[in-house]
Tab-separated table of N, CA and C in Angstrom:
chain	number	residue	atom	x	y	z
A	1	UNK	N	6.436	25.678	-5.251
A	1	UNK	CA	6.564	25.331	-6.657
A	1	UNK	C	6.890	26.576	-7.449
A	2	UNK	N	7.846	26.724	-8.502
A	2	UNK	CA	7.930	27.683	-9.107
A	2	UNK	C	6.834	27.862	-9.839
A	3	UNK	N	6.486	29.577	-10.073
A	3	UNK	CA	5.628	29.574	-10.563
A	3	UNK	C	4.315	28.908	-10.425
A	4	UNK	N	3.727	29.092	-9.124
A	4	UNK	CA	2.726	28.072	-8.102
A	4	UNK	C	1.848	28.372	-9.349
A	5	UNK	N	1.037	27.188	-9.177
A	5	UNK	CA	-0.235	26.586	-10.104
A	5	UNK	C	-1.256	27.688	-9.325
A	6	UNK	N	-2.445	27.953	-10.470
A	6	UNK	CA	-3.412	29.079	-9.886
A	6	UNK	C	-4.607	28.166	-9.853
A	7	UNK	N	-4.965	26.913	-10.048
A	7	UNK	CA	-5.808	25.977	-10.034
A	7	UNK	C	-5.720	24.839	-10.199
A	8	UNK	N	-6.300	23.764	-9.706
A	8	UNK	CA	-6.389	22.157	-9.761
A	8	UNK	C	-5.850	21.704	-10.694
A	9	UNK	N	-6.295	22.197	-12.119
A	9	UNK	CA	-5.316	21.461	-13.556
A	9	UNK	C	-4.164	21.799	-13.432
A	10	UNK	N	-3.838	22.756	-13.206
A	10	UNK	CA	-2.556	23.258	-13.358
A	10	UNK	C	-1.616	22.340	-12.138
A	11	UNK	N	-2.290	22.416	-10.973
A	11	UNK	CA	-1.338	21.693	-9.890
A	11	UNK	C	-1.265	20.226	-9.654
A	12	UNK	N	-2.497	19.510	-10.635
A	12	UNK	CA	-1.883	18.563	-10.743
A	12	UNK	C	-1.231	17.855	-12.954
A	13	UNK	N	-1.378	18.812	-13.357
A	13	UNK	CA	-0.506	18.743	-14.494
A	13	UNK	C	0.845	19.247	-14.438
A	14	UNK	N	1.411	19.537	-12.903
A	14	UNK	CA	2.202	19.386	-12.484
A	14	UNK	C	2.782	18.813	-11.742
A	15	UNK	N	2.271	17.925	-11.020
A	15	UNK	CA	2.169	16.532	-9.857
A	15	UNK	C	2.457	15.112	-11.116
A	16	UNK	N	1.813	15.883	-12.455
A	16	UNK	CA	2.010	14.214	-12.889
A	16	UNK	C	3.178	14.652	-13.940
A	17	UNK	N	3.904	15.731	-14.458
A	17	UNK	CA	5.121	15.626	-14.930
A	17	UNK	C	6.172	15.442	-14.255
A	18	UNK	N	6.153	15.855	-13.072
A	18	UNK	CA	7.634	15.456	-11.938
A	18	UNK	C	6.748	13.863	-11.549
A	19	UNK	N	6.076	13.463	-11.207
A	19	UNK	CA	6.313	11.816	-11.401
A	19	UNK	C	6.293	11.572	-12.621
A	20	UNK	N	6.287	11.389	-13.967
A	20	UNK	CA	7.021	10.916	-14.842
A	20	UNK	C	8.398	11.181	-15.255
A	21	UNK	N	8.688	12.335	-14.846
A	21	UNK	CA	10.182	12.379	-14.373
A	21	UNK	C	10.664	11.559	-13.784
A	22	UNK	N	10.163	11.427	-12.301
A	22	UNK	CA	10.716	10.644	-10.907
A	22	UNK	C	10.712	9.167	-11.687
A	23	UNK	N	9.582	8.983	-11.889
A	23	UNK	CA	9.510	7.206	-12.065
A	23	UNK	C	10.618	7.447	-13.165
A	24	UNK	N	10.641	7.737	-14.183
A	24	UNK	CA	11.769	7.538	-15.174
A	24	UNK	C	13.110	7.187	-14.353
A	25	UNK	N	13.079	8.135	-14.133
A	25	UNK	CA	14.911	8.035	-13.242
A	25	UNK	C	14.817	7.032	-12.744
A	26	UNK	N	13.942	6.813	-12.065
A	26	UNK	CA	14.145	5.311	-10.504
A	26	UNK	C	13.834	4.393	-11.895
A	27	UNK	N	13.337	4.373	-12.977
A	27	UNK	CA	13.655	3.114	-13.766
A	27	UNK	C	14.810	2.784	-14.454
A	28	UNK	N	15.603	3.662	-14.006
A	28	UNK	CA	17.091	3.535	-14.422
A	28	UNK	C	17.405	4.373	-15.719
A	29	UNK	N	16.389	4.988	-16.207
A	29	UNK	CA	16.239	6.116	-17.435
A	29	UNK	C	17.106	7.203	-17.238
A	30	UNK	N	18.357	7.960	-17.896
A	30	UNK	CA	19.152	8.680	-17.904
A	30	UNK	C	18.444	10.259	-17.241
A	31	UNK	N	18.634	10.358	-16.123
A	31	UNK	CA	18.045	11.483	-15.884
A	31	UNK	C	17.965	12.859	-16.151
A	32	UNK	N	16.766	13.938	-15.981
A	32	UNK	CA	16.828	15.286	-16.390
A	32	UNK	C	18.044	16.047	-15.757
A	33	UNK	N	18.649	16.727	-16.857
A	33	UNK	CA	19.485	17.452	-15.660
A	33	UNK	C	19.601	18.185	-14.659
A	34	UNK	N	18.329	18.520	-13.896
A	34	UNK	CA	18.607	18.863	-12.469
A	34	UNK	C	18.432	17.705	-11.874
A	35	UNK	N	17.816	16.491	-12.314
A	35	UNK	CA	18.178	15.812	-10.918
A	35	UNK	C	19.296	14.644	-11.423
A	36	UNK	N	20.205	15.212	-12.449
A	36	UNK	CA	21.156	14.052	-12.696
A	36	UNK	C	22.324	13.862	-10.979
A	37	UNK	N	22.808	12.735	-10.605
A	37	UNK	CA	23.628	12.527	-9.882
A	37	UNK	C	24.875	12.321	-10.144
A	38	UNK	N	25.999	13.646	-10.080
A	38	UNK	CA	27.234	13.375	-10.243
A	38	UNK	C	28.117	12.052	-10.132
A	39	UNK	N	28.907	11.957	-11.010
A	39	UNK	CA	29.897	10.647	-10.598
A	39	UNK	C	31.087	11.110	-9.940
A	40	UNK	N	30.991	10.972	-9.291
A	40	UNK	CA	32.219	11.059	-7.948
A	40	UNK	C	32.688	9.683	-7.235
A	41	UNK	N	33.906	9.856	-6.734
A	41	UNK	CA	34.619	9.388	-6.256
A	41	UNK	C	34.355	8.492	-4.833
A	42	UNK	N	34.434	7.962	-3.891
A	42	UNK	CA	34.338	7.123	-2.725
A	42	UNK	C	34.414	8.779	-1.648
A	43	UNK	N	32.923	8.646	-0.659
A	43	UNK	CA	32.837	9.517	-0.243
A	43	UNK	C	34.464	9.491	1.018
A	44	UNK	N	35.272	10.766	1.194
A	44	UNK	CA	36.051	11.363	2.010
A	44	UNK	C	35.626	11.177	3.603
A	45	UNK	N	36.777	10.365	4.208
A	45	UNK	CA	36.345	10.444	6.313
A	45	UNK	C	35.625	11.592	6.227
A	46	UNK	N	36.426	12.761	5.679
A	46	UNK	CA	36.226	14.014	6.496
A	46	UNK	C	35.040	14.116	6.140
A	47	UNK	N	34.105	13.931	5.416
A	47	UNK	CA	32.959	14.610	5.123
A	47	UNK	C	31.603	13.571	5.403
A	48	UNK	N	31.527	12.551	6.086
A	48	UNK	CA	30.800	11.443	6.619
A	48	UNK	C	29.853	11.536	7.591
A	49	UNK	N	30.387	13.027	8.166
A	49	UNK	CA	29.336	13.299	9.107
A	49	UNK	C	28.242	14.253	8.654
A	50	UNK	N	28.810	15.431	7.744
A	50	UNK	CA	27.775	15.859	7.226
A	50	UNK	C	27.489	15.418	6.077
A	51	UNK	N	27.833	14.654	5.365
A	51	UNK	CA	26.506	13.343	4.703
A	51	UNK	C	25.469	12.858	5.458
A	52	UNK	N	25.870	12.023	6.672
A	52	UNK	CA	24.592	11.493	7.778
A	52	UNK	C	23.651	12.574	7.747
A	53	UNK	N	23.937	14.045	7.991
A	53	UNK	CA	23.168	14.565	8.760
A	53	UNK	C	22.757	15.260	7.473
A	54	UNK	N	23.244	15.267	6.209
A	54	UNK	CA	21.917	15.555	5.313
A	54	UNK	C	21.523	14.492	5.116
A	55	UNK	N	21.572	13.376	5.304
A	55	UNK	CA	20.651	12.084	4.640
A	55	UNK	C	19.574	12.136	5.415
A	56	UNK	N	19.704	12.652	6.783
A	56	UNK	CA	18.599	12.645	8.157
A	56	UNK	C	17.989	13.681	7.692
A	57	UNK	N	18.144	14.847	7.085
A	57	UNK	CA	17.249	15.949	6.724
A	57	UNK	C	16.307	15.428	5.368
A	58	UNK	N	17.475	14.340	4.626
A	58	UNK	CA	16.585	14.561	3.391
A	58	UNK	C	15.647	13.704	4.277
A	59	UNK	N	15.315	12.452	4.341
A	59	UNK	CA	14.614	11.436	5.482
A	59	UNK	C	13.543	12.205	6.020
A	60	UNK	N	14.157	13.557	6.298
A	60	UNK	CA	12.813	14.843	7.149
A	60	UNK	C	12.063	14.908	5.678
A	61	UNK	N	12.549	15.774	4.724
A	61	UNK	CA	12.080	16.100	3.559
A	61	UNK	C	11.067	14.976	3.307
A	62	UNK	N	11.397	13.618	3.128
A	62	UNK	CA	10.596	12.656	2.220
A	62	UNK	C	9.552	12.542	3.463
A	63	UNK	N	9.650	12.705	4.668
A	63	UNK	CA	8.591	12.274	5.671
A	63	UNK	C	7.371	13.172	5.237
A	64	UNK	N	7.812	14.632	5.202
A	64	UNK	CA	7.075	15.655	4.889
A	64	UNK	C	6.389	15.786	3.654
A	65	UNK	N	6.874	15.293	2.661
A	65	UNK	CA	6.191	15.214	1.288
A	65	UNK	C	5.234	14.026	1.546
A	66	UNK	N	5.483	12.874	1.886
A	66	UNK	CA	4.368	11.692	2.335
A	66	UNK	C	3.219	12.395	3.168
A	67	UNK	N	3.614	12.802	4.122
A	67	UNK	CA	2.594	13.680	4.620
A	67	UNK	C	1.379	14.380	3.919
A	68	UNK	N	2.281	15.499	2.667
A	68	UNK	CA	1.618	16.516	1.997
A	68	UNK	C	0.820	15.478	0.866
A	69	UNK	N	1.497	14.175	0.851
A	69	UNK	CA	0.454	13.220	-0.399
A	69	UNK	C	-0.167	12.802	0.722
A	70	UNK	N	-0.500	12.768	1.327
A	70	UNK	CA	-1.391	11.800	2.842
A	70	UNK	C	-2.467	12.730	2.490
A	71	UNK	N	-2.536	14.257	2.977
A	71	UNK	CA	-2.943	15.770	2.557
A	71	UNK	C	-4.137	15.030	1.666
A	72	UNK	N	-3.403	15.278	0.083
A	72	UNK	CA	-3.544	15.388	-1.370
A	72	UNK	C	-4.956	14.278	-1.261
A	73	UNK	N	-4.036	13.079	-0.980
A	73	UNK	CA	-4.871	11.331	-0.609
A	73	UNK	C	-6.502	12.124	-0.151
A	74	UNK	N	-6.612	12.292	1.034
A	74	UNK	CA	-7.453	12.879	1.533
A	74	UNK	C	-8.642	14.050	0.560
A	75	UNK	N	-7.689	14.820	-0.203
A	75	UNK	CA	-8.640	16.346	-0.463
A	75	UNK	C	-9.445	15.420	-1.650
A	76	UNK	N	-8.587	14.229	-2.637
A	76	UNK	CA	-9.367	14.190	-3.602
A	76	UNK	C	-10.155	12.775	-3.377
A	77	UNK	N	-10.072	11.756	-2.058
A	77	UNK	CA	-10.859	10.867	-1.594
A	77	UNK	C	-12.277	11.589	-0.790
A	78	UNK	N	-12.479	12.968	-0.539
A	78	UNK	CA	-13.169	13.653	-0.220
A	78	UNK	C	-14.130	14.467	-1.028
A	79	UNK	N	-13.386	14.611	-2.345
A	79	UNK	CA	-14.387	15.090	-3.065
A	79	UNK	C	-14.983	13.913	-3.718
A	80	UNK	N	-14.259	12.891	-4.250
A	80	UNK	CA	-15.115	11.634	-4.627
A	80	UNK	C	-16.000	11.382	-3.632
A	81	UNK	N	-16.097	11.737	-2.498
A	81	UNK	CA	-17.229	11.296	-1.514
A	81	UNK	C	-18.516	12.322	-1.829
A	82	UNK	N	-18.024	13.412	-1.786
A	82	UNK	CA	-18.889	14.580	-1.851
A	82	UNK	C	-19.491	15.009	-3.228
A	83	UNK	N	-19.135	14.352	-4.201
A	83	UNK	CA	-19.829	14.056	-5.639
A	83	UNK	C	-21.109	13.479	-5.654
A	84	UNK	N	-21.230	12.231	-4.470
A	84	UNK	CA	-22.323	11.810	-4.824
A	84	UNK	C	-23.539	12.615	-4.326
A	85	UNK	N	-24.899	12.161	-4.850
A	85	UNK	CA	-25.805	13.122	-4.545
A	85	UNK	C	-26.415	13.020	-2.747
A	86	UNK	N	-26.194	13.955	-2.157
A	86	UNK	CA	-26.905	13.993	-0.821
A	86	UNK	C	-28.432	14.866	-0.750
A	87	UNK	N	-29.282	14.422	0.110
A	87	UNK	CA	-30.066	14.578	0.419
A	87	UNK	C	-31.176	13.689	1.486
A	88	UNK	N	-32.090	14.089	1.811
A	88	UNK	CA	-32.924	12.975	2.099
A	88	UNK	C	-33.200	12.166	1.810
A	89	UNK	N	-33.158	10.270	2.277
A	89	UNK	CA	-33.515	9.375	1.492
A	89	UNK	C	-35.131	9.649	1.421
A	90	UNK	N	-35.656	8.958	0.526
A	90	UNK	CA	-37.030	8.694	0.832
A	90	UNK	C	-37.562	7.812	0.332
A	91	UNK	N	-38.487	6.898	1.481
A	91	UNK	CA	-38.870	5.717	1.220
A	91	UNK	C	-40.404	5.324	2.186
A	92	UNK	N	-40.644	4.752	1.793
A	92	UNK	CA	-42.152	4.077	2.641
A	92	UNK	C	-41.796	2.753	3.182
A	93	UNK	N	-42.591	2.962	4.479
A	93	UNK	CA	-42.354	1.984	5.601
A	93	UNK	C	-43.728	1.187	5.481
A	94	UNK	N	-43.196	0.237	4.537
A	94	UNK	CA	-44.767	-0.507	5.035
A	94	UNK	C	-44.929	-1.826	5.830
A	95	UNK	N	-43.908	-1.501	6.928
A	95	UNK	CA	-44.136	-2.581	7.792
A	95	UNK	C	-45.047	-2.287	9.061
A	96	UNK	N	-45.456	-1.082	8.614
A	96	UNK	CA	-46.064	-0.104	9.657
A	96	UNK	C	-48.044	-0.798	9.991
């Protein structure tokens, strides 16, 4: 990330402006300009093969980011676990 986040707010007050970015665009919302998509022409024979083989990298890319939210899924389903209070239960057995 440019300019990597130095703590939790920061890295995810940056997790939730690129998805309101992302979702914008995929809602058909005129996109930011780095991720606007040129209008071009009907892709060229000649260049069909290395299209495939970046579409297979990007395909790597998105596997790997699912992953790193799989990660994410995990660190903060873990601290919601680890919030609650632990210790010894304690109770009386009076079936004794």
């Amino acid at each position: 990330m440019p300019g990597s986040p130095g703590s939790w707010d920061e890295l995810l007050d940056t997790l939730e402006e690129r998805l309101f970015r992302w979702r914008a665009t995929a809602s058909g919302a005129a996109p930011p300009e780095d991720l606007a998509w040129p209008d071009l022409e009907p892709l060229p024979l000649r260049l069909e093969a290395r299209a495939r083989v970046l579409l297979s990298r990007y395909a790597e890319v998105h596997a790997a980011a699912t992953r790193r939210h799989d990660v994410l899924r995990v660190l903060v389903e873990h601290a919601r676990a680890s919030a609650r209070p632990v210790g010894t239960p304690l109770f009386v057995d009076r079936h004794a």
